[in-house]
Coordinates of C-alpha atoms in Angstrom, one line a residue:
X8 CA 97.9 68.7 39.6
X9 CA 98.3 70.8 42.4
X10 CA 100.9 68.3 43.7
X11 CA 102.9 69.1 40.7
X12 CA 102.8 72.6 40.9
X13 CA 103.8 72.9 44.5
X14 CA 107.1 70.7 43.8
X15 CA 107.6 72.6 40.3
X16 CA 107.1 76.0 41.0
X17 CA 109.7 77.1 43.5
X18 CA 112.6 75.8 41.3
X19 CA 112.4 78.5 39.0
X20 CA 112.8 81.3 41.0
X21 CA 115.9 79.8 42.7
X22 CA 117.4 79.5 39.0
X23 CA 116.8 83.1 38.3
X24 CA 118.3 84.2 41.5
X25 CA 121.4 82.2 41.0
X26 CA 121.7 83.8 37.5
X27 CA 121.1 87.3 38.8
X28 CA 123.6 86.9 41.6
X29 CA 126.0 85.5 39.2
X30 CA 125.5 88.4 36.5
X31 CA 126.0 91.0 39.5
X32 CA 129.3 89.2 40.6
X33 CA 130.3 89.5 36.9
X34 CA 130.2 93.1 36.7
X35 CA 132.2 93.6 39.9
X36 CA 134.9 91.1 39.8
X37 CA 138.2 92.0 37.7
X38 CA 140.6 89.7 39.3
X39 CA 140.7 86.8 37.0
X40 CA 141.5 84.3 39.5
X41 CA 138.8 85.2 41.7
X42 CA 136.8 85.3 38.7
X43 CA 137.5 81.5 37.9
X44 CA 136.9 80.6 41.3
X45 CA 133.3 82.2 41.4
X46 CA 132.5 80.4 37.8
X47 CA 133.5 77.1 39.5
X48 CA 131.4 77.9 42.4
X49 CA 128.5 78.7 40.2
X50 CA 128.9 75.5 37.9
X51 CA 128.8 73.3 41.4
X52 CA 126.0 75.0 42.5
X53 CA 123.9 74.3 39.6
X54 CA 124.7 70.6 39.3
X55 CA 127.4 69.1 41.9
X56 CA 130.1 67.5 39.4
X57 CA 133.3 65.5 40.3
X58 CA 135.7 68.0 38.6
X59 CA 136.3 71.6 36.8
X60 CA 139.2 72.8 35.0
X61 CA 139.2 75.9 33.1
X62 CA 141.9 76.6 30.5
X63 CA 142.7 79.7 29.0
X64 CA 144.4 80.7 25.6
X65 CA 147.8 82.2 26.3
X66 CA 148.4 84.5 23.3
X67 CA 152.2 84.5 23.7
X68 CA 152.5 80.7 22.7
X69 CA 149.3 79.7 21.4
X70 CA 148.7 77.2 24.2
X71 CA 145.4 76.7 26.3
X72 CA 147.1 76.5 29.9
X73 CA 145.2 75.2 32.9
X74 CA 144.0 78.1 35.3
X75 CA 142.8 76.4 38.5
X76 CA 143.9 73.4 40.7
X77 CA 147.2 72.9 38.9
X78 CA 148.3 69.1 38.4
X79 CA 151.6 67.6 39.0
X80 CA 151.9 67.3 35.3
X81 CA 150.4 70.2 33.4
X82 CA 148.2 69.4 30.5
X83 CA 148.3 71.7 27.5
X84 CA 146.1 72.0 24.4
X85 CA 147.3 74.2 21.3
X86 CA 145.2 76.1 18.9
X87 CA 146.0 73.2 16.6
X88 CA 144.4 70.3 18.8
X89 CA 141.6 68.7 17.3
X90 CA 139.4 69.3 20.1
X91 CA 140.0 72.7 19.9
X92 CA 139.2 72.5 16.2
X93 CA 135.8 70.7 16.5
X94 CA 134.8 73.2 19.4
X95 CA 135.4 76.3 17.1
X96 CA 133.7 74.7 14.1
X97 CA 130.5 73.4 16.1
X98 CA 130.6 76.3 18.5
X99 CA 128.5 74.2 21.2
X100 CA 129.7 71.8 24.2
X101 CA 130.7 68.3 23.6
X102 CA 129.3 65.4 25.8
X103 CA 132.2 62.8 26.1
X104 CA 130.1 60.0 26.9
X105 CA 127.4 60.2 24.0
X106 CA 129.9 61.0 21.3
X107 CA 132.4 58.1 21.5
X108 CA 132.9 58.4 17.5
X109 CA 133.9 62.4 18.0
X110 CA 136.4 61.4 20.9
X111 CA 137.8 58.5 18.7
X112 CA 138.8 61.1 16.0
X113 CA 140.9 63.2 18.6
X114 CA 144.5 61.9 18.9
X115 CA 145.4 59.5 21.7
X116 CA 147.4 62.2 23.8
X117 CA 144.1 64.2 23.7
X118 CA 142.0 61.3 24.5
X119 CA 144.3 60.7 27.5
X120 CA 143.9 64.3 28.8
X121 CA 140.4 64.0 28.4
X122 CA 140.5 60.7 30.9
X123 CA 143.0 62.5 33.3
X124 CA 140.6 65.4 33.6
X125 CA 137.9 62.9 34.3
X126 CA 135.5 64.9 31.5
X127 CA 132.2 64.3 30.7
X128 CA 131.5 67.9 29.1
X129 CA 133.8 70.3 27.4
X130 CA 132.4 74.0 26.6
X131 CA 134.1 76.6 24.6
X132 CA 134.7 79.9 25.7
X133 CA 134.6 81.7 22.4
X134 CA 134.9 85.4 21.8
X135 CA 135.0 87.1 18.4
X136 CA 135.1 83.9 16.3
X137 CA 138.1 82.9 18.3
X138 CA 138.4 80.2 21.2
X139 CA 139.7 82.1 24.0
X140 CA 139.5 78.8 26.7
X141 CA 137.7 75.8 27.2
X142 CA 135.9 74.4 30.5
X143 CA 136.2 70.7 31.2
X144 CA 133.2 69.6 33.7
X145 CA 133.6 66.0 35.2
X146 CA 130.7 63.6 35.6
X147 CA 127.6 64.4 38.0
X148 CA 128.7 63.3 41.8
X149 CA 125.3 61.4 41.8
X150 CA 126.3 59.2 38.8
X151 CA 123.1 60.4 36.7
X152 CA 123.3 61.9 33.3
X153 CA 123.4 65.6 32.7
X154 CA 119.6 66.6 31.9
X155 CA 118.6 69.1 29.1
X156 CA 117.5 71.9 31.6
X157 CA 121.1 71.4 33.3
X158 CA 122.9 71.7 30.1
X159 CA 120.8 74.6 29.0
X160 CA 121.7 76.4 32.2
X161 CA 125.4 75.7 32.1
X162 CA 125.4 77.0 28.5
X163 CA 123.8 80.3 29.6
X164 CA 126.1 80.8 32.8
X165 CA 129.2 79.9 30.5
X166 CA 128.3 82.4 27.9
X167 CA 128.0 84.8 30.4
X168 CA 131.1 83.8 31.9
X169 CA 133.2 83.7 28.6
X170 CA 132.8 87.6 28.3
X171 CA 133.4 88.3 32.1
X172 CA 136.8 86.4 31.6
X173 CA 137.7 88.4 28.5
X174 CA 137.2 91.6 30.2
X175 CA 139.1 90.4 32.9
X176 CA 141.9 89.4 30.5
X177 CA 141.8 92.7 28.8
X178 CA 142.1 94.7 32.2
X179 CA 144.9 92.6 33.4
X180 CA 146.7 93.4 30.2
X181 CA 146.2 97.1 30.5
X182 CA 147.1 97.1 34.2
X183 CA 150.5 95.4 33.4
X184 CA 151.1 97.9 30.5
X185 CA 150.7 101.0 32.8
X186 CA 153.0 99.5 35.1
X187 CA 155.5 98.8 32.7
X188 CA 155.2 102.7 31.6
X189 CA 155.7 103.8 35.4
X190 CA 158.5 101.4 35.6
X191 CA 160.1 102.7 32.3
X192 CA 159.9 106.4 33.8
X193 CA 161.1 105.5 37.2
X194 CA 164.2 103.8 35.8
X195 CA 165.2 106.4 33.5
X196 CA 164.8 109.0 36.4
X197 CA 166.8 106.6 38.8
X198 CA 169.4 106.1 35.7
X199 CA 170.3 109.7 36.0
X200 CA 170.6 110.0 39.7
X201 CA 172.5 106.8 39.9
X202 CA 175.1 108.0 37.1
X203 CA 175.9 111.2 39.1
X204 CA 176.2 109.3 42.6
X205 CA 178.5 106.6 41.2
X206 CA 180.8 109.7 39.5
X207 CA 181.0 111.2 42.9
X208 CA 181.7 107.9 44.9
X209 CA 184.5 106.7 42.6
X210 CA 186.8 109.2 42.9
X211 CA 187.2 109.4 46.7
X212 CA 186.7 105.4 46.8
X213 CA 189.9 105.2 44.6
X214 CA 191.9 107.5 46.9
X215 CA 190.8 105.3 50.0
X216 CA 191.8 102.0 48.6
X217 CA 195.5 103.6 47.6
X218 CA 195.6 104.7 51.2
X219 CA 194.7 101.6 52.6
X220 CA 197.0 99.4 50.4
X221 CA 200.0 101.7 51.2
X222 CA 199.2 101.9 54.9
X223 CA 198.9 97.9 55.0
X224 CA 202.8 97.4 54.6
X225 CA 203.3 99.0 58.4
X226 CA 201.0 96.5 59.8
X227 CA 202.1 93.5 57.9
X228 CA 204.1 92.2 61.3
X229 CA 200.8 92.5 63.4
X230 CA 198.4 89.3 62.2
X231 CA 195.4 91.2 63.7
X232 CA 196.0 94.7 62.3
X233 CA 196.7 92.8 58.6
X234 CA 193.5 91.1 58.9
X235 CA 191.7 94.5 59.8
X236 CA 193.4 95.9 56.8
X237 CA 192.5 93.0 54.6
X238 CA 188.5 93.4 55.5
X239 CA 188.7 97.0 54.8
X240 CA 190.2 96.3 51.3
X241 CA 187.3 93.6 50.6
X242 CA 184.6 96.3 52.0
X243 CA 186.0 98.9 49.5
X244 CA 186.0 96.3 46.5
X245 CA 182.2 95.6 47.7
X246 CA 181.2 99.2 47.3
X247 CA 183.2 99.6 44.0
X248 CA 181.1 96.6 42.7
X249 CA 177.9 98.4 43.7
X250 CA 179.4 101.6 41.8
X251 CA 180.1 99.4 38.9
X252 CA 176.5 98.2 39.1
X253 CA 175.0 101.8 39.5
X254 CA 177.1 102.5 36.3
X255 CA 176.0 99.6 34.5
X256 CA 172.5 100.7 35.1
X257 CA 172.9 104.2 34.6
X258 CA 174.9 104.2 31.5
X259 CA 174.2 100.9 29.9
X260 CA 176.5 100.2 26.5
X261 CA 175.1 100.4 23.1
X262 CA 173.9 96.9 21.8
X263 CA 176.5 95.0 19.6
X264 CA 173.6 93.1 17.8
X265 CA 174.3 90.2 15.5
X266 CA 172.5 86.9 14.3
X267 CA 172.6 84.8 17.7
X268 CA 170.6 81.1 18.7
X269 CA 169.0 81.6 22.0
X270 CA 169.5 77.9 22.7
X271 CA 173.2 78.0 22.2
X272 CA 173.4 81.0 24.2
X273 CA 171.4 79.3 27.2
X274 CA 173.4 76.5 26.8
X275 CA 176.8 78.5 27.1
X276 CA 175.6 80.4 30.2
X277 CA 174.7 76.9 31.8
X278 CA 178.5 75.7 31.3
X279 CA 179.7 78.7 33.1
X280 CA 177.5 78.0 36.1
X281 CA 177.9 74.0 35.9
X282 CA 179.9 73.7 39.0
X283 CA 177.8 75.8 41.1
X284 CA 174.8 73.8 39.8
X285 CA 176.4 70.9 41.2
X286 CA 177.3 72.1 44.6
X287 CA 173.8 73.3 45.1
X288 CA 172.5 69.9 43.8
X289 CA 170.0 71.9 41.1
X290 CA 168.6 69.5 38.5
X291 CA 168.1 71.7 35.0
X292 CA 165.7 70.4 32.4
X293 CA 165.8 72.2 29.1
X294 CA 162.6 72.1 27.0
X295 CA 162.0 73.4 23.4
X296 CA 158.8 73.7 21.5
X297 CA 160.5 75.4 18.5
X298 CA 162.9 74.4 15.8
X299 CA 163.7 78.2 15.1
X300 CA 165.4 80.0 18.0
X301 CA 167.8 82.5 16.1
X302 CA 166.7 86.2 16.8
X303 CA 168.8 89.6 16.3
X304 CA 170.4 90.6 19.4
X305 CA 173.5 91.4 21.5
X306 CA 174.9 87.8 22.7
X307 CA 177.0 89.3 25.7
X308 CA 174.2 91.3 27.2
X309 CA 171.7 88.7 26.9
X310 CA 174.2 86.1 28.4
X311 CA 174.4 88.7 31.5
X312 CA 170.5 88.4 31.7
X313 CA 170.7 84.7 31.6
X314 CA 173.4 84.5 33.9
X315 CA 171.8 86.7 36.3
X316 CA 168.4 85.0 36.4
X317 CA 170.0 81.3 37.0
X318 CA 172.3 82.6 39.7
X319 CA 169.5 84.1 41.4
X320 CA 167.2 80.9 41.2
X321 CA 170.1 78.7 42.1
X322 CA 170.8 81.1 45.1
X323 CA 166.8 81.2 46.1
X324 CA 166.5 77.2 45.8
X325 CA 169.9 77.1 48.1
X326 CA 167.6 78.6 50.6
X327 CA 165.1 75.8 50.5
X328 CA 164.4 73.1 52.8
X329 CA 166.6 70.2 51.7
X330 CA 163.8 67.9 51.3
X331 CA 162.5 69.9 48.5
X332 CA 163.2 69.3 44.9
X333 CA 165.9 71.6 43.5
X334 CA 165.0 71.9 39.6
X335 CA 165.3 74.7 37.2
X336 CA 163.4 74.3 34.0
X337 CA 164.4 76.4 31.1
X338 CA 162.1 76.5 28.1
X339 CA 161.7 78.1 24.5
X340 CA 158.5 78.2 23.0
X341 CA 157.9 79.8 19.5
X342 CA 155.2 82.5 20.4
X343 CA 152.5 83.7 18.8
X344 CA 152.8 85.8 15.6
X345 CA 152.9 89.9 16.5
X346 CA 152.7 90.7 12.8
X347 CA 152.9 88.7 9.3
X348 CA 156.7 89.0 9.5
X349 CA 157.4 88.7 13.4
X350 CA 156.8 86.8 16.6
X351 CA 158.2 86.9 20.4
X352 CA 159.6 83.8 21.0
X353 CA 159.1 83.0 24.8
X354 CA 162.0 81.9 27.0
X355 CA 161.1 81.2 30.7
X356 CA 163.3 80.3 33.7
X357 CA 161.1 78.1 36.5
X358 CA 162.4 77.1 39.7
X359 CA 161.5 75.4 42.7
X360 CA 162.3 78.0 45.4
X361 CA 160.0 79.1 48.3
X362 CA 158.8 81.8 45.8
X363 CA 158.3 85.6 46.1
X364 CA 155.7 87.4 48.2
X365 CA 152.8 89.0 47.0
X366 CA 154.1 92.4 48.4
X367 CA 157.4 92.2 46.9
X368 CA 156.5 90.8 43.4
X369 CA 155.8 94.5 42.1
X370 CA 159.1 95.7 43.3
X371 CA 161.7 92.9 41.7
X372 CA 162.6 95.1 38.9
X373 CA 163.0 98.1 40.9
X374 CA 166.6 99.2 41.6
X375 CA 168.1 99.0 45.0
X376 CA 165.2 96.5 45.9
X377 CA 166.7 93.3 47.1
X378 CA 165.5 90.3 49.7
X379 CA 169.2 89.3 50.0
X380 CA 171.7 90.0 53.0
X381 CA 174.4 91.6 50.7
X382 CA 172.4 92.1 47.7
X383 CA 172.5 95.3 45.7
X384 CA 169.1 95.1 44.2
X385 CA 170.8 96.0 40.6
X386 CA 170.7 92.7 39.0
X387 CA 167.3 92.5 37.8
X388 CA 166.7 96.1 37.1
X389 CA 169.7 95.9 34.7
X390 CA 168.5 92.9 33.4
X391 CA 164.8 94.7 32.5
X392 CA 167.1 97.5 30.9
X393 CA 168.9 95.1 28.6
X394 CA 165.5 93.2 27.5
X395 CA 163.8 96.9 26.8
X396 CA 166.9 98.1 24.8
X397 CA 165.9 94.7 22.9
X398 CA 162.5 95.8 22.3
X399 CA 161.7 92.9 24.3
X400 CA 159.4 92.1 27.6
X401 CA 160.5 90.6 30.9
X402 CA 158.1 89.6 33.7
X403 CA 158.0 87.5 37.0
X404 CA 155.3 85.1 38.0
X405 CA 155.5 83.6 41.6
X406 CA 153.6 81.2 43.6
X407 CA 154.5 81.3 47.3
X408 CA 156.0 77.8 48.6
X409 CA 155.8 76.8 45.2
X410 CA 158.6 78.8 42.6
X411 CA 159.2 81.6 40.6
X412 CA 158.9 81.8 36.7
X413 CA 160.6 84.7 34.9
X414 CA 159.2 85.2 31.2
X415 CA 161.5 86.8 28.3
X416 CA 159.9 87.7 25.2
X417 CA 162.4 89.0 22.7
X418 CA 161.2 90.1 18.9
X419 CA 162.2 87.3 16.1
X420 CA 161.9 88.1 12.5
X421 CA 159.8 85.1 10.2

């Protein structure tokens, strides 16, 4: 009996200490990715397992997307998945090997996803009667079954993690809203300054151009001087292009709204850059996850946005290592309803460039910010303004060394 106590007694304080440390970390971490890494580490500390995958609900699309250890071919569950429905109704974890009857109820693609993930346990992350995410846990590394105490402890830990992830998500949303408010105010101020500067530059620039064109006739016999005059005119044209960009940014034209089809608009834009895509060996993949791509908007201005984003992606991928793939994925997703009569379809442009550095990602929509040698830094700022006038949203996500994704949400009546 005394031997049993000696072996049994030390275990409990370790578990209490582990949960205590985990609780403390939950209150300190607001970065979602850091929090997810912490959760994965704690689960493995409780019982070493082969794999852990965390999926969180994207409110914009109604899809559960993988947050850690991204796979070559992403696995996605939707809020209509039978697995998600089962978790929502039963409000408990599912042990795959013990319930083949339940697993057989899932469609083949969901069963295949469970196999690819090497799943043994599926835990729901449920907040306010909604499944906000799922945790897929693989088999134990020693090949044994999960014990009841281990399952109970995992349930406690994951319940705590659920609210921590929800808190981190809300913090992320609030931070993004504040950034957008700050960016909107800053762009409005810069717009006023840009309008004045553009007006003051354009008048003397016209005089300079006229003078150079007049004087160039006197140097037509001298090839060297003639070439210099041609370069001067080229530089004047470049300045004029910058001024035109300033005016577009500062005094945007009114929206000429009509019923437009986003799918057709994207295809029309791709036709405009077809030669450029071929020259740069860029492959385009077009994906649709909705049948209704019709919205109210200004076709010409939205085409300008699409064109700018696509050309930026092509140029960025053109700087890639030749061995890397050059793929541009354009996708249109339905988006989750915002009101009973409206939703925000999501248009994504995802490329395989070298990515944007973390220190630059917050500045991409700032006017005059550019990483290009000859860029004006106005392209994405103008795009931001156009999407705002459509009462939509635009954001950039990037992973260094992997690529960049620009997401656009535009309002749609349903």
